[in-house]
C-alpha cells in the first residue's frame, strides 16, 4: 500500500516557487496560523467544503442533500452553517452552479507523481522541478518524504516550501531536497507569536539545522504593510544572510489579499485590513534589502 | 429583353455606377461571344475585358502600383460566389439600387443578373451534383444553416513560381512559350492564350507606367516607378523593387493571394541591391509599402490568405535570405497590419536570430509571424502527401493554414464537415436537433445504439458517408474548373503545366490535391468521453435522458450539465480525454486520406484550420454532451474547447502534440499568452516553447494580450483600434469582430 496524503492543488507551470518551470504540489495542513496566510484553506489537515457565495443561485438543491443540516434556508435564501458541516461532501453534486467544492483530496504518491512527471521535459529545459508547498508540507512528513524520494528517483529536482518549524521531518527529508524555500516572517518574538502562532526561535532553529546539514536555502519573506515592513526586520533579514552562507537568495513576497475571499469561502474570519501591495512599494522593499546587503533579492 | 440586346455597350458612362455597369456588360458580351467549347479563348478575351478595367491608380503613399477592385461579375480563381466566372451578388444588387443608374441600364443589368445567377461557375458545379451528392450536401449555406457537411466553391491557395517569373521576365516567358508551341503543336491553343496573357501583363505594366506618370506621387517615386514598369514590361527585373512590382502585378491579375516563400524568391534581387549599396532601411520601407498594398487589396478581403513565408530549409544563399527575412519581420513589426500573414518556418540549426526576432515581434502586440517547425512539418508533409522529403521541403501554408507544395500542388478546401453535428444527428436517430428535420444517414441504416461501441460505430459511419461525398464533390469541382477555363495565369507559373501542354486543372499540374475542413473535433471527442463515462460506465443517466437534457439546452438539468462539464476534457494532458481526441482525429484523417485514389486526386487531406467557422457553425449547432450550450462556439482548430483546458499550459501543450501530424495537411494552434507572462517570464516562455517544438509541435499562432485589454476594448472600442487578435487562421482588429467572436476569444484560456 503506497503512502497517501491530502493534496489540495497541483499547479503546473509554476514559476514562483523555485527556479525554472515547476510543478507545485500543495499539501494540506499547517501548524501555524499566519494572519496573512494566502492559502487559508490549507491550514486544516482534513478535506473541507468551500462555498463560493457569489455563485449561489439559492436554488436550495443542496439543502435536502445535507444529512447534518449544514445547508439551511433562511427566508427562502440558502445559508451554509460551517460549524455543522462534517465534510461529507454529499452536497457538492447537487449544486448546479459549482458554488460548492471540496478542498483536499487523498492521493497516493503514484497519483501525484503521475502528474508531476508529465512535465519532465520542461524541468530539464529550464532547471525546474517539483516543489512541495502547503500548508506546511512537512506536516504530512511521511507522504512528503515519499514524494521527494520518488521525484529524485525519476531524476526530478525538488524544492520544499516550509516554515522550518517541524525539525525532525526537516532533517529527515533534507537529503531528498535540492532547495529549501524557508519562510522568515517576523523578527520580533511577540509579533511572531501573535501573527504566526509560534515562537521565532523555532524558525531560527530550523535555519540552524539546515545550515548544519549543508542544505541550500532561499529565504521567503512575506512583507505585510504595518506589520513587518520596518527597518528592524529588514536589517535582521540582512543579518541572517551574513550569518548563514547557505542562504542563496531572498524572495520578497509582498502582501496580497487573495486569501481574504478564500477564507470567506471556508467560513473563516479574515483579520487584516490591509490591501494588496503595489509594484512600486515592492520594488522599494527589494531595493532596501539589497542595499542592506541581502544576496540575490527578488520578487518571489 | 434578350441577353444579346442587353449587352450593348455603345454608350458613354456618365458616372461611376454606369462605368461599372459598362464593365459588366462588356465582360458579359465577351463571355457570350465564346461558347463553352472555346474555354481557352473565352478566358483570355474575358481577362482582356477585365484588365486593366478593374485596376486602380496608385495612392500618394504607394511605392508600387497595383490596386484592384473586381467588378460584380468577372473571372478569378476565388471571388464572390466562388471561382472561375464569378458573381458578387450583393454588390451587383447594390449597383442596381444606385440612383445614378438610368432605368434603361438598370433593366438591362437585371437581365444580366438573372443570367449570372444561373451561369456563374459555382452554380454550374452545384447543378452537376448527382443524386447522392445533392442528398448529403443539400445546402451551400454553411454560415447560416445547421448541417453536417457543406461544399465550398473556390480554387483557393494557388502558390506560384515567382522565382521563374523573376528569372525569365515577361520576355523570357514569352520565348519559353513559343518554344513549347513549336515542340507541341497539340497544345498550341493553350500556349497561344498563355502568350496572350503575358501580353496582357505587359500591357498592364505600360498602362500603369502611364498612370504613374499622371499621378501626384512624389517626383522621385514617380520617376522610379515609370522606369521600373517600362523595364519589367519586357525584361527580367534587376532590382528588388522591380521584382516585387512585377510579382505584385502578376498576383493581382492571377488572383493569387498567397505570396509563397518570399525570402527564397527574392534573395538574388535583394543580394544584388545589397551589393549595390541599398540600405536595409530602404528595403523595410519598400516592404512596408507592399505590406500595405496586401492589406488593402480588394478592400481587405484577403485576410484569410495573404501568406508571406520566410525562413526554413531549402533556401539557397541562406545567410542573405535570412537578412531579407529579418527585414520582413521588421516591416511587419512596424506596420502592425492584419496582413500579410507573415509566417516563419524554422528548423534546428537555422540562424536563431530569426526565431528570436519573431518572438520579439509577437510580443509587441502583433500576432505575426506565425511559427512553423520544419523539423516536424517536412517529414509530416512527406508522409501525408506521399512525396519525398525533398519535395516536402517546399511545403507552404496558405490561407488559414493548409499546406501545399509550392507551385507543385493545389489543395483547395472545397468542403467543411461539422463533426459535432454528425454526432448530434447520430444521437438523434437521423434528426437534426436544431431544425428537427431529417439529416444525414437515416437511422435505420445505422446500428442500434446500445453501447459506447455501437455509438462510436454509428458516428463513424455518419462521418465516413459524408467524407465520401465531399471527396466526390472536390473532384467534381476541379473537373468543372478544368472544363470551364484554363486559369491561364495559374497554368503559366505552376509546375508541369507548360511541359505537359495542359491547363492547371485539366491534367497540367503535378499534384492535384484537395482538402477538407473539419470543425468541432474537440467538442466531439469531449462529448464522446463524457458519454462513455457518464452514460455507459457510471450509468448516471441514459442516452434518452441525455437527449432530453440536450433538447432542453440543459435548462432544468444544471446538475447533470455540471457532471458533463466536469468529465475529462481534451487539453489537460489526461489520457482518457486526449486519446478520444486522437481517435476522432485519426478516424476522420484516415477516412479522408483514403478517398484520394477513389475520386482521382493525388491527395485528399483534412485540414484542422480555422477561420471563424467554429463560431459561425456553432451558432447553428445544438447543445452537446460535453456540456456546451446550444448555439455557442465550438473549439478552434486543434485547440481544446474554450476554457476546457484548466490544468496549465504545460498540460495544454502536452495534449496538443498528441494528435497525429502525418495524416493531414495542416492543423492550427492558437495559443493565447498573457502580456504579463510574456514580458516578465520571457526566458521560461522561450523554454516552454522549445519543449513544445521538441515534443513535436508543428505550428503555433501566439497571441500576446492581456485580459484587461480585451475587456476594456469591449467597453471603449475607440481606444483599442490597433488591438490585433488572432481569431483562427487569420487575424483581425478585435473591435471589428462580431460580438460572439469577441466573446469566443475572451473565453479562450489565457496563459
Coordinates of C-alpha atoms in Angstrom, one line a residue, chain A residues 11 14 17-25 112-113 116-133 144-161 173-181 216 218 248:
Chain A
X11 CA -0.2 23.6 -10.1
X14 CA 4.6 27.2 -11.6
X17 CA 8.2 28.5 -6.2
X18 CA 11.8 27.9 -7.0
X19 CA 13.9 28.1 -10.2
X20 CA 12.7 27.3 -13.7
X21 CA 9.4 25.7 -14.7
X22 CA 8.0 23.7 -11.8
X23 CA 5.0 21.7 -10.6
X24 CA 3.9 22.8 -7.2
X25 CA 2.1 20.2 -5.1
X112 CA 0.8 12.8 -7.6
X113 CA 3.9 11.7 -9.4
X116 CA 4.4 15.7 -11.8
X117 CA 6.5 13.5 -14.2
X118 CA 4.5 14.6 -17.2
X119 CA 6.4 17.9 -17.3
X120 CA 9.8 16.3 -17.0
X121 CA 11.0 17.9 -20.3
X122 CA 10.1 21.3 -19.1
X123 CA 12.0 20.8 -15.9
X124 CA 15.0 19.6 -17.8
X125 CA 15.0 22.5 -20.2
X126 CA 14.5 25.2 -17.5
X127 CA 16.3 23.8 -14.5
X128 CA 12.9 23.4 -12.8
X129 CA 11.3 20.5 -10.9
X130 CA 8.8 19.7 -8.2
X131 CA 8.0 22.0 -5.3
X132 CA 6.1 20.8 -2.2
X133 CA 4.1 23.6 -0.7
X144 CA 6.2 14.4 1.7
X145 CA 9.3 12.3 2.0
X146 CA 7.9 9.6 -0.2
X147 CA 7.1 12.3 -2.9
X148 CA 10.5 13.8 -2.7
X149 CA 12.3 10.5 -2.9
X150 CA 10.1 9.4 -5.7
X151 CA 11.0 12.6 -7.6
X152 CA 14.6 12.1 -7.1
X153 CA 14.4 8.5 -8.3
X154 CA 12.8 9.9 -11.5
X155 CA 15.6 12.5 -11.8
X156 CA 13.3 15.4 -10.9
X157 CA 14.8 18.2 -8.9
X158 CA 12.9 19.1 -5.7
X159 CA 12.2 22.0 -3.5
X160 CA 10.2 22.3 -0.3
X161 CA 8.5 25.5 0.8
X173 CA 13.9 14.8 4.2
X174 CA 16.9 17.1 3.7
X175 CA 18.9 14.7 1.6
X176 CA 16.0 14.5 -0.9
X177 CA 15.5 18.2 -1.1
X178 CA 17.6 20.3 -3.5
X179 CA 16.4 23.6 -2.3
X180 CA 14.5 24.8 0.8
X181 CA 12.3 27.8 0.4
X216 CA 20.6 25.2 0.1
X218 CA 16.2 30.6 -0.2
X248 CA 21.4 31.8 -1.6

